């Protein structure tokens, strides 16, 4: 799976504390990337791993969230799937805490 990044995501990423950035990257590398590949293979029948708590954001079209850290401050990221040149990509939209939900 290829990834795309919004300017808001890149700005959010730069504001993360180093320990939170490390946690986010570890979850993406060990769980999220594999889950995305499995989702791409069969999106209609795919169930995300419960540990990622992936769900659609209410009031949006196709934007999802995943939780990468449960303690304070909570770690959340929003993303969506887009098709570019016939290939499914994951577009990261925001990363941080619930503050990203204002403009997911």
Short mmCIF file of C-alpha atoms in Angstrom, two decimals:
data_model
loop_
_atom_site.label_atom_id
_atom_site.label_comp_id
_atom_site.label_asym_id
_atom_site.label_seq_id
_atom_site.Cartn_x
_atom_site.Cartn_y
_atom_site.Cartn_z
CA UNK A 1 0.00 0.00 0.00
CA UNK A 2 1.25 3.45 -0.84
CA UNK A 3 0.65 6.44 1.40
CA UNK A 4 -0.32 10.03 0.68
CA UNK A 5 -0.12 12.87 3.20
CA UNK A 6 -2.15 16.04 3.56
CA UNK A 7 -0.34 19.26 4.51
CA UNK A 8 -2.29 19.20 7.81
CA UNK A 9 -0.96 15.71 8.58
CA UNK A 10 2.62 16.77 7.92
CA UNK A 11 2.20 19.82 10.18
CA UNK A 12 0.62 17.65 12.90
CA UNK A 13 3.43 15.12 12.64
CA UNK A 14 6.04 17.84 13.21
CA UNK A 15 4.21 18.89 16.41
CA UNK A 16 4.16 15.42 17.97
CA UNK A 17 6.44 14.84 20.91
CA UNK A 18 9.30 12.51 19.97
CA UNK A 19 7.94 9.67 22.13
CA UNK A 20 4.50 9.98 20.50
CA UNK A 21 6.01 10.03 17.02
CA UNK A 22 7.95 6.87 17.88
CA UNK A 23 4.75 5.16 19.10
CA UNK A 24 2.81 6.21 16.00
CA UNK A 25 5.49 4.94 13.64
CA UNK A 26 5.74 1.65 15.52
CA UNK A 27 1.99 1.02 15.29
CA UNK A 28 1.96 1.85 11.58
CA UNK A 29 4.92 -0.44 10.91
CA UNK A 30 3.77 -3.39 13.03
CA UNK A 31 -0.01 -3.34 12.66
CA UNK A 32 -1.52 -0.69 10.42
CA UNK A 33 0.47 -1.35 7.22
CA UNK A 34 -0.41 -5.05 7.25
CA UNK A 35 -4.06 -4.24 8.01
CA UNK A 36 -4.16 -1.83 5.04
CA UNK A 37 -2.77 -4.50 2.72
CA UNK A 38 -5.40 -6.97 3.93
CA UNK A 39 -8.13 -4.32 3.55
CA UNK A 40 -7.03 -3.60 -0.03
CA UNK A 41 -7.33 -7.28 -0.89
CA UNK A 42 -11.00 -7.43 0.15
CA UNK A 43 -12.47 -4.16 1.49
CA UNK A 44 -16.06 -5.37 1.61
CA UNK A 45 -15.33 -8.29 3.94
CA UNK A 46 -12.45 -6.88 5.97
CA UNK A 47 -12.57 -6.47 9.74
CA UNK A 48 -9.90 -4.18 11.16
CA UNK A 49 -7.88 -5.45 14.15
CA UNK A 50 -9.68 -4.47 17.35
CA UNK A 51 -6.44 -3.09 18.79
CA UNK A 52 -6.45 -0.27 16.19
CA UNK A 53 -10.04 0.78 16.94
CA UNK A 54 -10.64 1.81 13.32
CA UNK A 55 -14.01 3.39 12.62
CA UNK A 56 -15.62 5.87 10.25
CA UNK A 57 -15.94 9.44 11.50
CA UNK A 58 -19.54 10.54 11.74
CA UNK A 59 -20.52 13.36 9.44
CA UNK A 60 -17.76 12.66 6.91
CA UNK A 61 -17.54 10.74 3.68
CA UNK A 62 -15.05 7.92 3.87
CA UNK A 63 -12.78 9.40 6.54
CA UNK A 64 -11.71 6.90 9.18
CA UNK A 65 -9.83 7.14 12.42
CA UNK A 66 -7.52 4.79 14.21
CA UNK A 67 -6.23 4.93 17.74
CA UNK A 68 -2.51 4.40 18.16
CA UNK A 69 -2.21 5.31 21.86
CA UNK A 70 -4.80 4.99 24.61
CA UNK A 71 -3.24 6.85 27.54
CA UNK A 72 -3.28 10.59 28.01
CA UNK A 73 -2.75 12.22 25.65
CA UNK A 74 -4.67 9.89 23.42
CA UNK A 75 -3.10 9.20 20.04
CA UNK A 76 -5.38 9.29 17.03
CA UNK A 77 -4.96 9.58 13.30
CA UNK A 78 -7.48 10.13 10.54
CA UNK A 79 -7.13 8.68 7.07
CA UNK A 80 -9.04 7.76 3.95
CA UNK A 81 -8.54 5.50 0.98
CA UNK A 82 -8.18 7.06 -2.45
CA UNK A 83 -7.57 5.52 -5.85
CA UNK A 84 -4.70 6.99 -7.85
CA UNK A 85 -3.97 5.59 -11.32
CA UNK A 86 -6.10 2.55 -10.48
CA UNK A 87 -4.17 1.80 -7.28
CA UNK A 88 -5.54 2.10 -3.75
CA UNK A 89 -3.60 4.50 -1.49
CA UNK A 90 -4.02 5.41 2.16
CA UNK A 91 -4.13 9.19 2.56
CA UNK A 92 -3.19 10.31 6.05
CA UNK A 93 -5.20 13.40 6.98
CA UNK A 94 -4.47 14.31 10.62
CA UNK A 95 -2.50 12.90 13.55
CA UNK A 96 -2.43 13.81 17.23
CA UNK A 97 -5.39 13.78 19.59
CA UNK A 98 -9.11 14.57 19.38
CA UNK A 99 -8.20 18.10 18.23
CA UNK A 100 -7.82 16.72 14.72
CA UNK A 101 -11.52 15.98 14.59
CA UNK A 102 -12.39 19.64 14.11
CA UNK A 103 -11.01 19.41 10.56
CA UNK A 104 -10.43 15.66 10.00
#
